[in-house]
Short mmCIF file of C-alpha atoms in Angstrom, two decimals:
data_model
loop_
_atom_site.label_atom_id
_atom_site.label_comp_id
_atom_site.label_asym_id
_atom_site.label_seq_id
_atom_site.Cartn_x
_atom_site.Cartn_y
_atom_site.Cartn_z
CA MET A 101 -49.91 41.10 37.54
CA LYS A 102 -46.22 40.84 38.20
CA PHE A 103 -46.47 37.27 38.87
CA THR A 104 -48.58 36.41 35.63
CA ALA A 105 -45.77 38.69 33.89
CA LEU A 106 -42.79 36.72 35.59
CA THR A 107 -44.50 33.39 34.86
CA LEU A 108 -44.91 34.48 31.18
CA ALA A 109 -41.21 35.59 30.69
CA ILE A 110 -40.01 32.21 32.18
CA ALA A 111 -42.20 30.41 30.04
CA LEU A 112 -40.82 31.98 27.09
CA LEU A 113 -37.07 31.65 27.93
CA MET A 114 -37.69 28.03 28.73
CA THR A 115 -39.37 27.23 25.29
CA ALA A 116 -36.56 29.48 23.64
CA CYS A 117 -33.92 27.35 25.15
CA GLY A 118 -35.79 24.02 24.67
CA GLY A 119 -36.29 24.75 21.10
CA GLY A 120 -32.76 26.02 20.49
CA LYS A 121 -31.31 22.67 21.87
CA LYS A 122 -33.93 20.66 19.42
CA ARG A 123 -32.75 22.23 16.48
CA ASP A 124 -28.92 21.89 17.58
CA LYS A 125 -29.57 18.13 17.92
CA GLN A 126 -31.43 17.86 14.84
CA GLU A 127 -28.84 19.65 12.68
CA ALA A 128 -25.96 17.35 14.51
CA SER A 129 -28.08 14.17 13.84
CA THR A 130 -29.05 14.65 10.28
CA PRO A 131 -27.60 11.34 8.71
CA THR A 132 -24.54 11.60 6.21
CA LYS A 133 -25.34 10.13 2.93
CA THR A 134 -23.28 6.93 2.29
CA GLU A 135 -22.59 5.66 -1.35
CA GLN A 136 -23.88 2.61 -2.30
CA VAL A 137 -23.08 0.34 -4.81
CA GLY A 138 -25.44 0.32 -7.79
CA LYS A 139 -25.35 -2.73 -10.06
CA VAL A 140 -22.85 -5.56 -10.01
CA HIS A 141 -21.15 -6.55 -13.59
CA PHE A 142 -20.31 -10.41 -13.45
CA PHE A 143 -17.81 -11.49 -16.08
CA LEU A 144 -16.08 -15.06 -16.23
CA GLU A 145 -13.44 -15.76 -18.49
CA THR A 146 -14.19 -18.30 -20.97
CA SER A 147 -10.84 -19.04 -22.89
CA ALA A 148 -10.21 -22.33 -23.78
CA SER A 149 -7.71 -22.52 -20.95
CA MET A 150 -10.44 -22.10 -18.40
CA GLY A 151 -12.18 -25.26 -19.47
CA GLY A 152 -10.68 -27.73 -16.78
CA TYR A 153 -12.20 -25.64 -13.92
CA LEU A 154 -15.65 -26.48 -15.06
CA ASN A 155 -15.08 -30.14 -15.56
CA GLY A 156 -16.37 -32.53 -12.70
CA GLY A 157 -16.59 -31.34 -9.34
CA THR A 158 -14.19 -28.52 -8.67
CA THR A 159 -13.71 -25.90 -6.16
CA PHE A 160 -13.68 -23.63 -8.86
CA LYS A 161 -17.35 -23.86 -9.71
CA ASP A 162 -18.30 -23.87 -5.96
CA VAL A 163 -16.69 -20.68 -4.96
CA VAL A 164 -18.00 -18.89 -8.43
CA SER A 165 -21.49 -20.22 -7.71
CA ASP A 166 -21.51 -18.77 -4.47
CA VAL A 167 -20.01 -15.74 -5.46
CA VAL A 168 -22.61 -14.96 -8.21
CA THR A 169 -25.13 -16.08 -5.68
CA LYS A 170 -23.97 -13.89 -2.80
CA ALA A 171 -23.35 -10.87 -4.62
CA ASN A 172 -27.05 -10.72 -6.41
CA GLN A 173 -28.36 -10.96 -2.50
CA LEU A 174 -26.07 -7.41 -2.18
CA ARG A 175 -26.83 -5.75 -5.21
CA PRO A 176 -28.49 -6.90 -8.85
CA VAL A 177 -25.99 -8.78 -10.84
CA SER A 178 -25.66 -8.72 -14.50
CA LEU A 179 -23.93 -11.78 -16.03
CA ASN A 180 -21.54 -11.97 -18.89
CA THR A 181 -18.86 -14.13 -20.29
CA ILE A 182 -15.51 -12.82 -21.60
CA SER A 183 -12.75 -13.89 -23.98
CA GLY A 184 -12.26 -11.77 -27.06
CA LYS A 185 -15.50 -9.90 -26.61
CA THR A 186 -17.97 -9.43 -23.90
CA GLN A 187 -21.10 -11.68 -24.04
CA PRO A 188 -24.00 -11.28 -21.92
CA VAL A 189 -25.47 -14.21 -20.45
CA SER A 190 -29.45 -14.97 -20.82
CA GLY A 191 -31.28 -15.99 -17.62
CA ASP A 192 -31.06 -15.01 -14.21
CA VAL A 193 -28.18 -16.35 -11.72
CA ASN A 194 -29.96 -19.86 -10.77
CA THR A 195 -29.87 -20.35 -14.86
CA PHE A 196 -25.91 -19.31 -15.09
CA VAL A 197 -25.02 -21.73 -12.13
CA ALA A 198 -26.71 -24.50 -13.52
CA GLN A 199 -25.10 -23.89 -17.01
CA MET A 200 -21.68 -24.26 -15.45
CA ALA A 201 -22.62 -27.73 -14.48
CA THR A 202 -24.17 -28.53 -17.67
CA THR A 203 -22.84 -26.41 -20.78
CA PRO A 204 -19.51 -26.05 -22.39
CA LEU A 205 -18.52 -22.55 -21.64
CA ALA A 206 -14.78 -22.33 -22.13
CA THR A 207 -14.34 -22.46 -25.67
CA GLY A 208 -12.77 -19.07 -26.54
CA LYS A 209 -9.45 -18.22 -28.01
CA SER A 210 -6.39 -17.27 -25.97
CA SER A 211 -6.98 -13.89 -23.99
CA GLU A 212 -5.17 -10.87 -23.68
CA LEU A 213 -5.64 -9.62 -20.33
CA HIS A 214 -4.98 -6.06 -20.63
CA LYS A 215 -7.59 -5.71 -23.14
CA ILE A 216 -10.28 -7.97 -21.07
CA PHE A 217 -9.61 -5.63 -17.97
CA ARG A 218 -10.28 -2.65 -20.04
CA GLU A 219 -13.66 -4.00 -21.07
CA VAL A 220 -14.27 -5.18 -17.57
CA GLY A 221 -13.34 -1.63 -16.29
CA GLU A 222 -15.66 0.07 -18.55
CA ARG A 223 -18.39 -1.35 -16.45
CA ALA A 224 -17.16 -0.20 -13.21
CA LYS A 225 -17.87 3.47 -13.57
CA GLY A 226 -19.90 5.52 -10.95
CA ASN A 227 -21.09 3.39 -8.45
CA ASP A 228 -21.51 0.23 -10.22
CA VAL A 229 -18.83 -2.50 -9.32
CA ALA A 230 -17.38 -5.26 -11.72
CA ILE A 231 -16.39 -9.00 -10.66
CA PHE A 232 -14.24 -10.48 -13.06
CA VAL A 233 -12.95 -14.26 -12.84
CA SER A 234 -10.02 -15.66 -14.63
CA ASP A 235 -6.88 -17.95 -14.25
CA CYS A 236 -4.85 -14.55 -15.08
CA ILE A 237 -2.19 -16.17 -17.48
CA LEU A 238 -0.20 -13.44 -18.95
CA SER A 239 0.04 -14.18 -22.81
CA PHE A 240 0.11 -12.82 -26.46
CA PRO A 241 -2.33 -13.65 -28.95
CA ASP A 242 -2.02 -17.75 -30.54
CA ALA A 243 -0.73 -16.40 -33.81
CA ASP A 244 2.38 -14.52 -31.98
CA ILE A 245 3.01 -17.71 -29.79
CA LYS A 246 3.08 -19.59 -33.11
CA ARG A 247 5.71 -17.52 -34.63
CA ASP A 248 7.83 -17.37 -31.48
CA PRO A 249 6.94 -20.13 -28.75
CA GLU A 250 9.12 -18.01 -26.49
CA VAL A 251 7.62 -14.57 -26.87
CA ASN A 252 5.68 -14.78 -23.51
CA ARG A 253 8.52 -15.99 -21.77
CA ASN A 254 10.65 -13.16 -22.84
CA ASN A 255 8.47 -10.16 -22.98
CA ALA A 256 6.51 -11.19 -19.74
CA SER A 257 8.41 -8.42 -17.77
CA SER A 258 8.43 -5.87 -20.37
CA THR A 259 5.59 -5.83 -22.76
CA LEU A 260 2.62 -7.94 -21.07
CA LYS A 261 3.83 -6.09 -17.60
CA ASN A 262 3.68 -2.77 -19.32
CA SER A 263 0.31 -3.46 -20.74
CA ILE A 264 -1.13 -4.09 -17.50
CA TYR A 265 0.45 -1.23 -15.63
CA ASP A 266 -1.06 1.03 -18.69
CA GLN A 267 -4.77 -0.21 -18.38
CA PHE A 268 -4.62 -0.01 -14.12
CA ALA A 269 -2.92 3.31 -14.40
CA THR A 270 -5.80 4.50 -15.86
CA PHE A 271 -8.16 3.20 -13.44
CA SER A 272 -6.25 5.02 -10.81
CA LYS A 273 -6.68 8.06 -12.46
CA GLN A 274 -10.04 7.56 -12.47
CA GLY A 275 -10.25 6.68 -8.87
CA ILE A 276 -11.02 3.04 -9.60
CA GLY A 277 -9.38 0.40 -7.17
CA ALA A 278 -9.12 -3.37 -7.22
CA THR A 279 -9.44 -6.59 -4.49
CA VAL A 280 -8.17 -9.55 -5.84
CA LEU A 281 -8.99 -13.01 -4.15
CA ALA A 282 -7.08 -16.01 -4.78
CA TYR A 283 -8.09 -19.64 -4.86
CA THR A 284 -6.97 -23.12 -6.05
CA SER A 285 -9.14 -25.97 -7.34
CA PRO A 286 -8.86 -29.17 -8.96
CA PHE A 287 -8.33 -28.68 -12.79
CA ASN A 288 -9.33 -31.56 -15.20
CA GLY A 289 -8.94 -31.00 -18.87
CA THR A 290 -6.45 -29.42 -21.38
CA TYR A 291 -3.77 -27.22 -20.08
CA TYR A 292 -2.04 -24.65 -22.17
CA THR A 293 1.77 -23.93 -21.60
CA TYR A 294 3.13 -20.80 -22.18
CA GLN A 295 4.31 -22.07 -25.42
CA ASN A 296 0.60 -23.21 -25.95
CA GLN A 297 1.29 -27.08 -25.75
CA LYS A 298 -1.36 -28.96 -24.47
CA GLN A 299 -1.20 -31.10 -21.63
CA LYS A 300 -4.09 -33.28 -19.92
CA LEU A 301 -4.67 -32.63 -16.19
CA ALA A 302 -6.77 -34.65 -14.01
CA GLY A 303 -7.15 -33.20 -10.58
CA GLU A 304 -4.41 -31.02 -10.72
CA GLN A 305 -4.55 -28.05 -8.09
CA ARG A 306 -4.50 -24.99 -10.21
CA PRO A 307 -4.85 -21.40 -8.98
CA PHE A 308 -7.49 -18.89 -10.10
CA TYR A 309 -8.44 -15.40 -8.89
CA ILE A 310 -11.43 -13.21 -8.51
CA TRP A 311 -11.16 -9.28 -8.98
CA ILE A 312 -13.30 -6.83 -7.85
CA ILE A 313 -13.14 -3.37 -9.36
CA GLY A 314 -15.02 -0.42 -8.61
CA LYS A 315 -14.64 3.20 -7.06
CA GLN A 316 -12.05 2.60 -4.39
CA SER A 317 -14.55 4.11 -1.67
CA LEU A 318 -17.23 1.51 -2.66
CA VAL A 319 -15.08 -1.67 -3.42
CA GLY A 320 -13.38 -2.08 -0.19
CA THR A 321 -16.59 -2.46 1.49
CA PHE A 322 -18.42 -4.63 -0.86
CA ALA A 323 -15.94 -6.91 -0.85
CA GLY A 324 -15.83 -6.98 2.85
CA GLN A 325 -19.44 -7.66 2.66
CA LEU A 326 -19.18 -10.35 0.03
CA LEU A 327 -16.44 -11.82 1.65
CA GLU A 328 -18.54 -12.15 5.07
CA SER A 329 -21.16 -14.28 2.97
CA LEU A 330 -18.94 -16.58 1.18
CA SER A 331 -18.76 -20.30 1.97
CA THR A 332 -14.78 -20.78 1.16
CA THR A 333 -12.39 -18.36 2.50
CA PRO A 334 -9.89 -17.31 -0.13
CA ALA A 335 -6.30 -18.25 0.48
CA LYS A 336 -4.67 -14.88 -0.51
CA ARG A 337 -6.21 -11.20 -1.08
CA LEU A 338 -4.73 -8.28 -2.22
CA ASP A 339 -6.08 -4.76 -2.33
CA PHE A 340 -4.70 -2.17 -4.51
CA GLY A 341 -5.99 1.57 -3.75
CA ALA A 342 -6.58 4.39 -5.86
CA ALA A 343 -6.29 7.35 -3.78
CA GLY A 344 -3.63 9.77 -3.39
CA ALA A 345 -2.06 10.54 -0.25
CA LEU A 346 -4.72 11.52 2.56
CA LYS A 347 -4.22 14.79 4.05
CA ALA A 348 -7.45 15.56 5.69
CA TYR A 349 -8.08 15.02 9.54
CA ASP A 350 -10.52 16.45 12.40
CA LEU A 351 -9.15 17.12 15.75
CA LEU A 352 -11.55 15.98 18.55
CA PHE A 353 -11.82 18.34 21.00
CA SER A 354 -13.08 15.73 24.25
CA ALA A 355 -12.73 12.11 22.77
CA ASN A 356 -9.54 10.57 24.45
CA LYS A 357 -8.62 13.73 25.68
CA SER A 358 -6.18 14.16 28.66
CA GLY A 359 -4.47 17.10 30.15
CA ASP A 360 -4.87 20.76 29.30
CA TRP A 361 -5.13 21.99 26.17
CA ARG A 362 -7.24 23.86 23.66
CA ALA A 363 -8.56 22.63 19.95
CA GLU A 364 -8.18 25.76 17.71
CA ARG A 365 -8.50 25.58 14.00
CA ASN A 366 -7.62 21.92 13.88
CA ASN A 367 -4.45 22.40 15.87
CA VAL A 368 -3.67 21.55 19.74
CA THR A 369 -3.00 24.91 21.60
CA GLU A 370 -2.39 26.35 25.08
CA ILE A 371 -1.04 22.65 26.22
CA GLU A 372 0.11 22.71 29.82
CA MET A 373 3.67 21.40 30.30
CA GLY A 374 5.43 20.63 33.39
CA ARG A 375 6.11 18.05 36.41
CA LYS A 376 2.58 19.26 37.81
CA ALA A 377 0.70 19.04 34.69
CA LYS A 378 -1.51 16.16 33.72
CA PRO A 379 -0.24 13.70 30.86
CA VAL A 380 -1.26 15.08 27.40
CA GLU A 381 -3.14 12.91 25.03
CA PHE A 382 -5.29 14.12 22.01
CA ALA A 383 -7.41 12.42 19.36
CA ILE A 384 -7.90 12.92 15.44
CA ALA A 385 -10.73 11.38 13.36
CA VAL A 386 -9.68 10.18 9.87
CA ASN A 387 -11.73 8.92 6.67
CA LEU A 388 -9.48 6.14 5.33
CA ASN A 389 -12.42 4.71 2.92
CA ALA A 390 -10.66 5.58 0.23
CA LEU A 391 -7.55 3.23 1.17
CA PRO A 392 -7.37 -0.38 0.55
CA GLY A 393 -8.96 -2.61 2.94
CA TYR A 394 -5.69 -4.12 4.59
CA ALA A 395 -4.60 -0.17 5.12
CA GLN A 396 -7.70 0.24 7.29
CA GLU A 397 -6.98 -2.50 9.58
CA GLU A 398 -5.95 -1.48 13.05
CA THR A 399 -2.99 -3.75 13.50
CA TYR A 400 -1.52 -2.32 9.87
CA LEU A 401 -2.11 1.12 11.13
CA GLN A 402 -0.36 0.91 14.69
CA LYS A 403 2.73 -0.79 13.02
CA ASN A 404 2.94 1.25 9.88
CA LEU A 405 1.91 5.00 10.83
CA ASN A 406 5.02 7.10 11.18
CA VAL A 407 4.69 9.97 13.63
CA ALA A 408 7.67 12.28 13.48
CA VAL A 409 8.03 15.46 15.50
CA ASP A 410 10.10 18.56 15.00
CA ASN A 411 10.57 20.06 18.52
CA GLY A 412 9.07 17.44 20.73
CA ALA A 413 8.18 13.87 21.33
CA VAL A 414 4.71 12.41 20.49
CA LYS A 415 3.83 8.78 19.97
CA LEU A 416 0.88 6.93 18.39
CA VAL A 417 -1.13 5.30 21.74
CA LYS A 418 -4.44 4.07 20.09
CA VAL A 419 -6.20 3.19 17.05
CA GLN A 420 -9.80 2.67 16.92
CA ARG A 421 -12.72 2.30 14.23
CA LYS A 422 -15.32 5.23 15.32
CA ALA A 423 -17.65 2.25 16.33
CA ALA A 424 -15.47 1.57 19.03
CA LEU A 425 -15.51 4.90 20.33
CA ASN A 426 -17.52 5.76 23.48
CA THR A 427 -19.71 8.65 22.65
CA ASP A 428 -21.88 9.27 25.57
CA ARG A 429 -20.18 12.45 26.41
CA MET A 430 -19.45 14.07 23.28
CA SER A 431 -21.20 17.16 22.10
CA ASP A 432 -23.34 16.88 18.99
CA ARG A 433 -20.76 18.87 17.06
CA GLU A 434 -18.18 16.35 17.84
CA GLN A 435 -20.42 13.47 17.16
CA LYS A 436 -21.19 15.44 13.42
CA LEU A 437 -17.29 15.28 13.21
CA LEU A 438 -16.78 11.70 14.02
CA SER A 439 -19.65 10.67 11.72
CA GLN A 440 -17.73 11.78 8.61
CA ASN A 441 -14.62 9.65 9.42
CA THR A 442 -13.69 5.99 10.08
CA HIS A 443 -10.89 5.83 12.35
CA VAL A 444 -10.01 7.63 15.44
CA LEU A 445 -5.98 7.72 16.29
CA THR A 446 -5.02 8.83 19.88
CA PHE A 447 -1.48 10.51 20.75
CA HIS A 448 0.56 11.03 23.85
CA VAL A 449 2.81 14.12 23.88
CA ASP A 450 5.74 13.06 25.80
CA ASN A 451 7.54 16.50 25.81
CA LEU A 452 8.06 19.71 24.15
CA PHE A 453 11.18 21.34 23.49
CA ASP A 454 10.04 24.57 22.21
CA GLU A 455 7.20 26.85 22.17
CA THR A 456 5.52 25.37 18.90
CA ALA A 457 6.10 21.68 17.34
CA THR A 458 4.92 20.13 14.40
CA VAL A 459 3.63 16.56 14.31
CA THR A 460 3.96 15.00 10.76
CA LEU A 461 1.96 11.63 10.21
CA LYS A 462 2.72 9.59 7.14
CA LEU A 463 1.43 6.26 6.48
CA PRO A 464 3.81 4.44 3.65
CA VAL A 465 1.97 1.98 0.97
CA ARG A 466 3.09 -1.53 1.94
CA PHE A 467 1.86 -4.07 -0.95
CA ASP A 468 1.88 -7.46 0.54
CA SER A 469 4.03 -9.54 -1.99
CA TRP A 470 2.76 -13.37 -1.57
CA TYR A 471 2.09 -13.42 -5.47
CA THR A 472 5.66 -13.78 -6.04
CA ASN A 473 5.43 -17.27 -4.46
CA TRP A 474 2.34 -18.02 -6.74
CA SER A 475 4.13 -17.22 -10.08
CA THR A 476 6.31 -19.23 -12.31
CA MET A 477 8.26 -18.40 -15.56
CA ASP A 478 8.34 -21.91 -16.69
CA ASP A 479 4.59 -24.07 -16.68
CA ARG A 480 5.83 -26.94 -18.65
CA THR A 481 6.15 -29.63 -16.08
CA ALA A 482 3.63 -30.33 -13.08
CA THR A 483 6.72 -29.70 -10.58
CA GLY A 484 7.35 -26.22 -12.57
CA ARG A 485 3.73 -25.24 -12.13
CA GLN A 486 2.71 -26.67 -8.91
CA GLY A 487 0.59 -24.21 -7.54
CA LYS A 488 1.83 -21.27 -9.58
CA THR A 489 0.51 -19.09 -12.61
CA PHE A 490 2.55 -18.44 -15.33
CA ALA A 491 4.04 -14.69 -14.94
CA LEU A 492 1.43 -13.70 -12.13
CA GLU A 493 4.51 -11.43 -10.52
CA HIS A 494 4.65 -9.48 -13.62
CA LEU A 495 1.04 -8.94 -13.79
CA MET A 496 0.66 -8.25 -10.28
CA THR A 497 3.82 -6.02 -10.42
CA GLY A 498 2.25 -3.77 -13.33
CA VAL A 499 -0.92 -3.37 -10.99
CA ARG A 500 1.27 -2.37 -8.21
CA GLU A 501 3.17 0.16 -9.84
CA ALA A 502 -0.18 1.77 -11.42
CA TYR A 503 -1.09 2.29 -7.87
CA GLN A 504 1.99 3.64 -6.13
CA THR A 505 1.49 7.36 -5.19
CA SER A 506 4.34 10.02 -6.27
CA GLY A 507 5.44 9.99 -2.43
CA ASN A 508 4.52 6.16 -1.91
CA GLU A 509 2.42 7.23 0.90
CA PHE A 510 -1.34 6.47 1.62
CA ALA A 511 -1.25 9.40 4.07
CA ALA A 512 0.49 12.45 5.05
CA MET A 513 -0.74 15.17 7.81
CA SER A 514 0.68 17.72 9.79
CA ILE A 515 -0.56 18.70 13.20
CA LYS A 516 0.61 22.15 14.95
CA LEU A 517 1.37 21.78 18.72
CA SER A 518 2.06 24.61 21.09
CA LYS A 519 2.34 25.41 24.63
CA ASN A 520 0.39 27.63 27.11
#
């Protein structure tokens, strides 16, 4: 009887322990819902200035047909042309690609880019993404240029730039970001200078740009997937983020840990310091999905993350994507924390000069400025416009200013350290 009771008690105990462990694993392994792009809205600018890209065999046609075809493999694509107003394209992607080769599409009047961006952005709401292809030449309407041939050049840095700024500032407030891909292509047709003078070009290399616009947490990932599938790599790329300064992080309690310390309320406590103490290292997990793609690169973070300590010496020693972290010895709870983030930053504590210290982390915004070399303010000669776009610098400056945070930082975090 005693044997039976003892056996039953052990069996019940084992069942209880096993069941508890299973529930923990199930809870920890519940997948985090990831956002997905809904629909892709494609827009091809069709003002008359775009006609030369569509004549003959051009890189433009190769790239655009590749973009719409590959994007359609990722998510369903709706097709549109745009100059003054949006015009839906009937038929599927294959029909549209065929039309680029056989049908005159670029027949619209001079377009105002800030108004086009407004229309394109209206489709980039929720989880939808918009793709916009354009030569990105800033210009006033034809009637204004006719009255004053210098209106574009005299007002590009003021009126035109600020119109772009205003539109993208609205996007930024809505959490909408943008990625710009820059290409060049032979141009066979009529080129319109900033004074609306017509010039016939035959094979001259002209820049064009593909904008991917949408929720910042989605647009970076989508742009990366699209780029991986494209046959032609862009000559340049620029990412504009819509996120404010990131402040949240999760302190990991075993990953990349060295030395004796405890994790308490996201702070590093009870740190053992001294000659005989082991070197102290700790790691935090951060979610950088809301940052532009370039600001998520390990090399960018390693180079630009500023680490300051008020009563000690701490340095960044390693930057990893979460997929690169060995999780074999991590608890279910820690793996769950990691699953909600994208990167792991590991720090080494060289010294603490007082009982407590505060580590301040700041990631400043750094925008690439390649577009200044792609810009001209006089496109009336082949030499003046070679590989350049009229007033591109002012267009991109307007966008850049719209996405700069008040502190001009992508991230601003603080971690408390305390000795044992």
